Every structure is written in C-alpha cells, then in structure tokens.
C-alpha cells in the first residue's frame, strides 16, 4: 500500500501503478538506481521540460522488473548526484511502497533560463525516451 502522504505529493496509489506500466517518454523515465543514472536523468530533465523519474524499476527495454530500492542507499545516491549537477533543478522526492517494495519518485523542474544542466561537468538533455549528452555546439544554443 502507498501511504496517504504520497497522495499529498500528487501521486495516488493508482498513479504509481500506472507509472509502473507507462513507457518512458520525454517527461518520464525509470531506473533501478545508481548515482550516475540518477544524476544524468535529473540533468536531462532539468535541461529540457522537467519530468518524473521513478527509481527502483528496470528500464522497459530490459524487461521493466520492479526491483525496489534501499531507502538509505537511494538517499546517498541522490545526495551525491544532486551535488554534481549545475545548475541544480528544483526536485521533490517521495518514497512509496508498492507491491511490497520501496520506490522513489522524483519530480524534476526544468531550470528555465539557466539551461543547460550538467552532471559532473557534462551537459545532458532529455530527448524522446532517453537522456543524451550534449555536444559543445549544442550547449552553445542555450547561451
């Protein structure tokens, strides 16, 4: 069951179940976790139009298995990732429990006129259903 506090963050239990079935697109992605995966996704969403990142489920291209997260490990990965992103997009996070496992939901806002966002000094952008590294000539179009 998802706690009622999730609903206050704009995610009902049925919303989370729908996200588990939803294909990745320009404003939604999923990952099993890992600092670099989280960091690149946040930077990509921050550069583009913002979005939602579901942490604890494998990519649909790899089967979409719900693996869950360790809340402590996720907090560490998120903290390390966000400190390496410049400029930092506004993010909201919520830990939810669905199907007996914990998942993290991140809502990421774009950084507006401060675009593009970099992670560990490399610029990223969300294009379609994936995050792409921006070549130097593409970075210039934002400035």
PDB file of C-alpha atoms in Angstrom:
ATOM      1  CA  UNK A   1       0.000   0.000   0.000  1.00  0.00           C
ATOM      2  CA  UNK A   2       1.080   3.553  -0.708  1.00  0.00           C
ATOM      3  CA  UNK A   3       0.948   5.866   2.264  1.00  0.00           C
ATOM      4  CA  UNK A   4      -1.602   8.658   2.121  1.00  0.00           C
ATOM      5  CA  UNK A   5       1.252  11.177   2.235  1.00  0.00           C
ATOM      6  CA  UNK A   6       2.020  10.149  -1.356  1.00  0.00           C
ATOM      7  CA  UNK A   7      -1.386  11.468  -2.363  1.00  0.00           C
ATOM      8  CA  UNK A   8      -0.490  14.834  -0.842  1.00  0.00           C
ATOM      9  CA  UNK A   9       2.524  14.925  -3.179  1.00  0.00           C
ATOM     10  CA  UNK A  10       0.239  14.443  -6.178  1.00  0.00           C
ATOM     11  CA  UNK A  11       0.710  10.668  -6.519  1.00  0.00           C
ATOM     12  CA  UNK A  12      -2.128   8.311  -5.648  1.00  0.00           C
ATOM     13  CA  UNK A  13      -1.643   4.547  -5.430  1.00  0.00           C
ATOM     14  CA  UNK A  14      -3.267   4.139  -8.830  1.00  0.00           C
ATOM     15  CA  UNK A  15      -0.921   6.823 -10.248  1.00  0.00           C
ATOM     16  CA  UNK A  16       2.111   4.828  -9.094  1.00  0.00           C
ATOM     17  CA  UNK A  17       0.675   1.591 -10.548  1.00  0.00           C
ATOM     18  CA  UNK A  18       0.137   3.414 -13.857  1.00  0.00           C
ATOM     19  CA  UNK A  19       3.720   4.705 -13.843  1.00  0.00           C
ATOM     20  CA  UNK A  20       4.965   1.127 -13.424  1.00  0.00           C
ATOM     21  CA  UNK A  21       3.248   0.279 -16.745  1.00  0.00           C
ATOM     22  CA  UNK A  22       3.937   3.528 -18.582  1.00  0.00           C
ATOM     23  CA  UNK A  23       6.598   3.592 -21.316  1.00  0.00           C
ATOM     24  CA  UNK A  24       9.440   6.070 -20.984  1.00  0.00           C
ATOM     25  CA  UNK A  25       8.945   9.351 -22.830  1.00  0.00           C
ATOM     26  CA  UNK A  26      10.208  12.927 -22.830  1.00  0.00           C
ATOM     27  CA  UNK A  27       8.790  13.651 -19.355  1.00  0.00           C
ATOM     28  CA  UNK A  28       9.021  10.221 -17.682  1.00  0.00           C
ATOM     29  CA  UNK A  29      11.889   7.817 -17.050  1.00  0.00           C
ATOM     30  CA  UNK A  30      12.729   4.933 -14.760  1.00  0.00           C
ATOM     31  CA  UNK A  31      15.939   3.464 -13.404  1.00  0.00           C
ATOM     32  CA  UNK A  32      16.980   0.775 -10.954  1.00  0.00           C
ATOM     33  CA  UNK A  33      19.147   3.432  -9.312  1.00  0.00           C
ATOM     34  CA  UNK A  34      22.796   4.363  -9.115  1.00  0.00           C
ATOM     35  CA  UNK A  35      24.292   7.802  -8.626  1.00  0.00           C
ATOM     36  CA  UNK A  36      25.270   8.336 -12.276  1.00  0.00           C
ATOM     37  CA  UNK A  37      21.939   7.135 -13.652  1.00  0.00           C
ATOM     38  CA  UNK A  38      20.035   9.419 -11.277  1.00  0.00           C
ATOM     39  CA  UNK A  39      22.375  12.375 -11.902  1.00  0.00           C
ATOM     40  CA  UNK A  40      22.208  12.157 -15.692  1.00  0.00           C
ATOM     41  CA  UNK A  41      18.411  11.812 -15.629  1.00  0.00           C
ATOM     42  CA  UNK A  42      17.962  14.842 -13.355  1.00  0.00           C
ATOM     43  CA  UNK A  43      20.316  16.934 -15.508  1.00  0.00           C
ATOM     44  CA  UNK A  44      18.494  15.839 -18.681  1.00  0.00           C
ATOM     45  CA  UNK A  45      15.075  16.726 -17.286  1.00  0.00           C
ATOM     46  CA  UNK A  46      16.452  19.998 -15.880  1.00  0.00           C
ATOM     47  CA  UNK A  47      17.705  20.992 -19.322  1.00  0.00           C
ATOM     48  CA  UNK A  48      14.522  20.036 -21.172  1.00  0.00           C
ATOM     49  CA  UNK A  49      10.984  20.393 -19.783  1.00  0.00           C
ATOM     50  CA  UNK A  50      11.259  18.733 -16.394  1.00  0.00           C
ATOM     51  CA  UNK A  51       9.749  15.343 -15.659  1.00  0.00           C
ATOM     52  CA  UNK A  52       9.295  12.414 -13.314  1.00  0.00           C
ATOM     53  CA  UNK A  53      11.942   9.815 -12.512  1.00  0.00           C
ATOM     54  CA  UNK A  54      10.862   6.514 -10.954  1.00  0.00           C
ATOM     55  CA  UNK A  55      13.751   4.830  -9.129  1.00  0.00           C
ATOM     56  CA  UNK A  56      13.512   1.111  -8.371  1.00  0.00           C
ATOM     57  CA  UNK A  57      12.250  -0.293 -11.664  1.00  0.00           C
ATOM     58  CA  UNK A  58      14.365  -1.532 -14.557  1.00  0.00           C
ATOM     59  CA  UNK A  59      14.021   0.056 -17.985  1.00  0.00           C
ATOM     60  CA  UNK A  60      11.217  -1.382 -20.156  1.00  0.00           C
ATOM     61  CA  UNK A  61      13.851  -2.268 -22.758  1.00  0.00           C
ATOM     62  CA  UNK A  62      15.340  -4.584 -20.109  1.00  0.00           C
ATOM     63  CA  UNK A  63      12.004  -6.052 -19.020  1.00  0.00           C
ATOM     64  CA  UNK A  64      10.716  -3.377 -16.613  1.00  0.00           C
ATOM     65  CA  UNK A  65      11.169  -5.539 -13.494  1.00  0.00           C
ATOM     66  CA  UNK A  66      10.251  -3.791 -10.237  1.00  0.00           C
ATOM     67  CA  UNK A  67      13.324  -4.307  -8.049  1.00  0.00           C
ATOM     68  CA  UNK A  68      12.767  -1.669  -5.371  1.00  0.00           C
ATOM     69  CA  UNK A  69      15.323   0.417  -3.521  1.00  0.00           C
ATOM     70  CA  UNK A  70      17.058   0.622  -0.185  1.00  0.00           C
ATOM     71  CA  UNK A  71      15.880   3.982   1.121  1.00  0.00           C
ATOM     72  CA  UNK A  72      19.227   4.667   2.788  1.00  0.00           C
ATOM     73  CA  UNK A  73      21.197   3.801  -0.358  1.00  0.00           C
ATOM     74  CA  UNK A  74      18.858   5.892  -2.524  1.00  0.00           C
ATOM     75  CA  UNK A  75      19.246   8.948  -0.266  1.00  0.00           C
ATOM     76  CA  UNK A  76      23.032   8.608  -0.500  1.00  0.00           C
ATOM     77  CA  UNK A  77      22.959   8.220  -4.307  1.00  0.00           C
ATOM     78  CA  UNK A  78      20.525  11.137  -4.706  1.00  0.00           C
ATOM     79  CA  UNK A  79      22.560  13.436  -2.433  1.00  0.00           C
ATOM     80  CA  UNK A  80      25.802  12.615  -4.243  1.00  0.00           C
ATOM     81  CA  UNK A  81      24.156  13.059  -7.646  1.00  0.00           C
ATOM     82  CA  UNK A  82      22.449  16.382  -6.901  1.00  0.00           C
ATOM     83  CA  UNK A  83      25.689  17.935  -5.595  1.00  0.00           C
ATOM     84  CA  UNK A  84      27.286  17.205  -9.003  1.00  0.00           C
ATOM     85  CA  UNK A  85      24.525  18.916 -11.039  1.00  0.00           C
ATOM     86  CA  UNK A  86      24.859  22.544 -12.102  1.00  0.00           C
ATOM     87  CA  UNK A  87      22.601  24.450 -12.123  1.00  0.00           C
ATOM     88  CA  UNK A  88      20.523  22.389  -9.718  1.00  0.00           C
ATOM     89  CA  UNK A  89      16.901  21.913 -10.800  1.00  0.00           C
ATOM     90  CA  UNK A  90      14.228  22.027  -8.141  1.00  0.00           C
ATOM     91  CA  UNK A  91      13.375  18.443  -7.204  1.00  0.00           C
ATOM     92  CA  UNK A  92      10.751  16.887  -4.979  1.00  0.00           C
ATOM     93  CA  UNK A  93      11.164  13.314  -3.845  1.00  0.00           C
ATOM     94  CA  UNK A  94       8.858  10.793  -2.267  1.00  0.00           C
ATOM     95  CA  UNK A  95       9.498   7.241  -1.130  1.00  0.00           C
ATOM     96  CA  UNK A  96       6.494   4.973  -1.730  1.00  0.00           C
ATOM     97  CA  UNK A  97       5.786   1.320  -1.086  1.00  0.00           C
ATOM     98  CA  UNK A  98       4.093  -0.624  -3.865  1.00  0.00           C
ATOM     99  CA  UNK A  99       3.881  -4.376  -4.380  1.00  0.00           C
ATOM    100  CA  UNK A 100       5.883  -4.917  -1.203  1.00  0.00           C
ATOM    101  CA  UNK A 101       8.919  -2.886  -2.299  1.00  0.00           C
ATOM    102  CA  UNK A 102      10.016   0.719  -1.841  1.00  0.00           C
ATOM    103  CA  UNK A 103      10.342   3.013  -4.847  1.00  0.00           C
ATOM    104  CA  UNK A 104      11.461   6.626  -5.128  1.00  0.00           C
ATOM    105  CA  UNK A 105       9.571   9.166  -7.186  1.00  0.00           C
ATOM    106  CA  UNK A 106      11.379  12.333  -8.197  1.00  0.00           C
ATOM    107  CA  UNK A 107       9.595  15.298  -9.731  1.00  0.00           C
ATOM    108  CA  UNK A 108      12.166  17.476 -11.509  1.00  0.00           C
ATOM    109  CA  UNK A 109      11.541  21.012 -12.784  1.00  0.00           C
ATOM    110  CA  UNK A 110      13.431  22.499 -15.688  1.00  0.00           C
ATOM    111  CA  UNK A 111      15.883  25.268 -14.784  1.00  0.00           C
ATOM    112  CA  UNK A 112      14.399  27.834 -17.155  1.00  0.00           C
ATOM    113  CA  UNK A 113      16.837  30.450 -18.458  1.00  0.00           C
ATOM    114  CA  UNK A 114      19.729  28.790 -16.597  1.00  0.00           C
ATOM    115  CA  UNK A 115      19.768  25.871 -19.098  1.00  0.00           C
ATOM    116  CA  UNK A 116      21.528  23.573 -19.828  1.00  0.00           C
ATOM    117  CA  UNK A 117      22.274  21.368 -16.790  1.00  0.00           C
ATOM    118  CA  UNK A 118      25.486  19.442 -16.376  1.00  0.00           C
ATOM    119  CA  UNK A 119      26.280  16.384 -14.304  1.00  0.00           C
ATOM    120  CA  UNK A 120      29.950  16.008 -13.366  1.00  0.00           C
ATOM    121  CA  UNK A 121      30.799  18.720 -15.902  1.00  0.00           C
ATOM    122  CA  UNK A 122      28.990  17.061 -18.852  1.00  0.00           C
ATOM    123  CA  UNK A 123      25.786  18.620 -20.230  1.00  0.00           C
ATOM    124  CA  UNK A 124      22.693  16.450 -20.763  1.00  0.00           C
ATOM    125  CA  UNK A 125      19.272  16.853 -22.380  1.00  0.00           C
ATOM    126  CA  UNK A 126      16.168  14.676 -22.408  1.00  0.00           C
ATOM    127  CA  UNK A 127      15.241  13.745 -25.984  1.00  0.00           C
ATOM    128  CA  UNK A 128      12.320  11.395 -26.514  1.00  0.00           C
ATOM    129  CA  UNK A 129      12.644   8.437 -24.156  1.00  0.00           C
ATOM    130  CA  UNK A 130      16.312   8.856 -23.235  1.00  0.00           C
ATOM    131  CA  UNK A 131      18.974  11.225 -21.935  1.00  0.00           C
ATOM    132  CA  UNK A 132      21.648  12.393 -24.361  1.00  0.00           C
ATOM    133  CA  UNK A 133      24.988  14.043 -23.781  1.00  0.00           C
ATOM    134  CA  UNK A 134      25.057  17.452 -25.442  1.00  0.00           C
ATOM    135  CA  UNK A 135      27.964  18.115 -27.800  1.00  0.00           C
ATOM    136  CA  UNK A 136      29.675  21.534 -27.362  1.00  0.00           C
ATOM    137  CA  UNK A 137      27.896  23.077 -30.372  1.00  0.00           C
ATOM    138  CA  UNK A 138      24.517  22.136 -28.851  1.00  0.00           C
ATOM    139  CA  UNK A 139      25.458  23.637 -25.471  1.00  0.00           C
ATOM    140  CA  UNK A 140      26.043  26.974 -27.242  1.00  0.00           C
ATOM    141  CA  UNK A 141      22.439  27.150 -28.478  1.00  0.00           C
ATOM    142  CA  UNK A 142      21.350  27.609 -24.860  1.00  0.00           C
ATOM    143  CA  UNK A 143      23.603  30.641 -24.338  1.00  0.00           C
TER     144      UNK A 143
END
